[in-house]
XYZ file of C-alpha atoms in Angstrom:
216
model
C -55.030 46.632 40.387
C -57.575 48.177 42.966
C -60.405 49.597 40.356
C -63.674 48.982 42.560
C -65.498 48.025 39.038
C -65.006 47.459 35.445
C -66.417 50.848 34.716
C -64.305 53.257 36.950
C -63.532 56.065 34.849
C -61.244 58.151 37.179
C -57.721 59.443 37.261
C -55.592 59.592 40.054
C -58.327 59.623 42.713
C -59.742 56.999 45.296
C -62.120 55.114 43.194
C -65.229 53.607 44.143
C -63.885 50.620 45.870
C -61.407 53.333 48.124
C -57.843 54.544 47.216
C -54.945 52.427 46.095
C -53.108 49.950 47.923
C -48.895 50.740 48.680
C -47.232 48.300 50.690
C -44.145 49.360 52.619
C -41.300 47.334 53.094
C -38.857 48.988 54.947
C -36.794 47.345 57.985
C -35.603 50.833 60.119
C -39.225 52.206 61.920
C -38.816 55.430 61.894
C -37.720 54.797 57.871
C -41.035 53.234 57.743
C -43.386 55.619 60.031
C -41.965 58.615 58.001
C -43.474 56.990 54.290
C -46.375 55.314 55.884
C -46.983 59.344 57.229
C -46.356 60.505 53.621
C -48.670 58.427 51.697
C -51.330 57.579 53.980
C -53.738 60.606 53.139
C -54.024 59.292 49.386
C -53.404 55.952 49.787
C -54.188 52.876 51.764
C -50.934 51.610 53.449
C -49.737 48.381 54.989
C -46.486 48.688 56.589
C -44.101 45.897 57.355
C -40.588 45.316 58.386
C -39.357 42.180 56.944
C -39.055 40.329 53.230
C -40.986 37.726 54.987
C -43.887 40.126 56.365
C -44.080 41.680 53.037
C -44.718 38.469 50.803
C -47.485 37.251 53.360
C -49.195 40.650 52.940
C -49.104 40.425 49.028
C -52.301 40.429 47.407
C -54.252 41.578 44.829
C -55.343 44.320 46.163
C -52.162 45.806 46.797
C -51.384 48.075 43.538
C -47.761 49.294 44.558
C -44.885 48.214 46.362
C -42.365 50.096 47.894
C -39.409 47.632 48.956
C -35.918 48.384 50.798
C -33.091 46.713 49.359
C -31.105 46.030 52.355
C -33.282 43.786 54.856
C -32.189 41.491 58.084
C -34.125 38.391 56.874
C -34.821 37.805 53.483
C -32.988 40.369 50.699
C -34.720 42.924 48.791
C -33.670 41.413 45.385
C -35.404 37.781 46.584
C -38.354 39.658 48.078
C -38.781 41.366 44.620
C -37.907 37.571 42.445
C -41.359 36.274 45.214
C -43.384 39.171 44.078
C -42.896 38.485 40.767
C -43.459 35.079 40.799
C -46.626 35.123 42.744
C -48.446 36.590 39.848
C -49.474 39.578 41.398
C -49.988 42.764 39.057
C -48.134 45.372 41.101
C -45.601 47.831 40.638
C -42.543 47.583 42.229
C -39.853 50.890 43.499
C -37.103 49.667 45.294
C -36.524 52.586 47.730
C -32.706 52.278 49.347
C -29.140 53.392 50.497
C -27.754 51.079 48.058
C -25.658 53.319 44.874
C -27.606 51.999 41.203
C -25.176 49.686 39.332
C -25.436 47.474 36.951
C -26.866 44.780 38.289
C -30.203 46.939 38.374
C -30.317 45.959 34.780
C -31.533 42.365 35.489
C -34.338 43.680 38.185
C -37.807 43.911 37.406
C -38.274 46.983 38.671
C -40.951 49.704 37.926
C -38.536 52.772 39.522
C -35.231 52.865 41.820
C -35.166 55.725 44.486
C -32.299 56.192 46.256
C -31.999 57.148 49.940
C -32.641 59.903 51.539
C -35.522 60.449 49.917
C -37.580 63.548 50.685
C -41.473 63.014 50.813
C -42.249 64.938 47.803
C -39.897 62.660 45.308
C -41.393 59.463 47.122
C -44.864 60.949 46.991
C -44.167 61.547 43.305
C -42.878 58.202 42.556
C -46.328 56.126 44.012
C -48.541 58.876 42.131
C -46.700 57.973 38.936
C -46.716 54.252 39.072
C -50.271 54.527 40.261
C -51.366 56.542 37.176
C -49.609 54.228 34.586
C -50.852 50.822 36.652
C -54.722 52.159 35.802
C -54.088 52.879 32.461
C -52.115 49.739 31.837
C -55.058 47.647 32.844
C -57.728 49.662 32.171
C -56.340 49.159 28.404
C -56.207 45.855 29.305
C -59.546 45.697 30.102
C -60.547 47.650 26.883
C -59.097 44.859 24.961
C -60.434 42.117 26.556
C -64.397 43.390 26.284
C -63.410 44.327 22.531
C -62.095 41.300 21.762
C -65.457 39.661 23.612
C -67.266 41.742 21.316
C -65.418 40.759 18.269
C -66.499 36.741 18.928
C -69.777 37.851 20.004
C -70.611 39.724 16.572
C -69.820 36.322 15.047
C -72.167 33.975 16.712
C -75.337 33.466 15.005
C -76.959 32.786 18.315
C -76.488 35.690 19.542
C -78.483 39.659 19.336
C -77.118 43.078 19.776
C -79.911 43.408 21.526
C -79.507 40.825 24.388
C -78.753 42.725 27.515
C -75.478 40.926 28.156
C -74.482 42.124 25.199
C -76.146 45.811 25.632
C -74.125 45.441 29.143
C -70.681 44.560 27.575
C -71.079 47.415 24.944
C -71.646 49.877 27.901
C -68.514 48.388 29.495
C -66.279 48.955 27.009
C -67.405 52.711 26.488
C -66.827 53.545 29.913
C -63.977 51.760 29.740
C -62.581 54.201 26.964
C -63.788 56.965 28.123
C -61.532 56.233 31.239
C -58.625 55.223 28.937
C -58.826 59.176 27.792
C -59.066 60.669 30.945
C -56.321 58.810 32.317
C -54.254 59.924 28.943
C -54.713 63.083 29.357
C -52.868 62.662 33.112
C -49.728 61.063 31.773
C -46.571 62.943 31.128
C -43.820 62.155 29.279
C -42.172 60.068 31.947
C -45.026 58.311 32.523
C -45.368 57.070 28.927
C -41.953 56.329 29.445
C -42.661 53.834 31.957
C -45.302 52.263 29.896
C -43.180 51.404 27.085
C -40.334 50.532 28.987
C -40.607 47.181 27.842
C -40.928 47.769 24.225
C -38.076 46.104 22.267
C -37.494 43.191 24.372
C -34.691 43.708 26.874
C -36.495 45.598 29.573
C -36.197 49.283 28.690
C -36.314 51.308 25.393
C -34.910 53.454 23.045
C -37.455 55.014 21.429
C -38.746 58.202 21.931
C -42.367 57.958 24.227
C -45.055 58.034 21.494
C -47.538 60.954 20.808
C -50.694 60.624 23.146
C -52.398 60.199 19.801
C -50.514 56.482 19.327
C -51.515 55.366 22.486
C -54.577 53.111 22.488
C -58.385 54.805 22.808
């Protein structure tokens, strides 16, 4: 995701390396002028017509996608399999005319908006994978430097008080510090976003857990 640094603390705001990344894939222009308008005072946006446009302007530093279903070149279901398998970390909302059924079961999709879609419920939607995609890898992150820690602690080589290490411990205390802030901004849809996954097929059952479960 677009963090700037390790040790960006923030919320839902630009952070120090500028505002998130949305790419919009959407094939009718004035479709695509009116979300590029909506999202463009938050967000950075790269707008582009086709499933072929949208793969080439993939990157890391794009954090969410929104993608039409229904597309003259390549469909939105194949543009969506070539996200996924290019490794990116981004979240995906599929954004289009076409009614849910059950073949949404088998997409690996992060939200499904259907159309028309007013600005305030797409506005919504980007804010809310935005806010989950920093705390997913800021946790991440969090885990990583622990578990760094962890091996580091073990080495006989090593000192507590070697500045890489000094530097690392810093890390991961900003690094919680931004895991709480960014708790504290999560509702209960959010968190059920998060833990969508939980169970093993894709979506769960459970109840979201209490803010006090989640990791710190």
């Amino acid at each position: 995701m677009t963090e700037g640094t390790d040790d960006d603390g923030g919320t839902n705001e630009p952070t120090a390396g500028g505002p998130s990344h949305v790419l919009v894939v959407e094939d009718d222009p004035d479709t695509r002028d009116l979300y590029a308008d909506c999202l463009v005072d938050a967000y950075d946006v790269t707008a582009v017509a086709t499933g072929e446009a949208a793969v080439a302007a993939l990157d890391d530093s794009v954090d969410v996608v929104l993608l039409d279903r229904r597309m003259p070149d390549l469909h939105g279901d194949d543009v969506l399999e070539l996200i996924r398998e290019s490794g990116v970390d981004v979240r995906v909302a599929v954004v289009t005319g076409v009614d849910a059924d059950l073949d949404l079961v088998g997409l690996s999709v992060d939200a499904y908006v259907e159309k028309p879609v007013g600005s305030g419920e797409l506005r919504e939607t980007v804010d809310r994978l935005v806010r989950v995609g920093r705390y997913d890898d800021r946790v991440r992150r969090y885990c990583a430097a622990t578990q760094k820690l962890a091996a580091l602690d073990d080495a006989p080589s090593v000192s507590d008080h070697d500045a890489a290490y000094r530097e690392l411990v810093r890390r991961r205390e900003t690094l919680e510090r931004g895991i709480d802030d960014l708790r504290g901004a999560l509702d209960a849809a959010d968190y059920e976003l998060l833990f969508r996954g939980i169970g093993g097929d894709g979506a769960s059952d459970a109840a979201p857990p209490a803010s006090d479960d989640l990791p710190v």
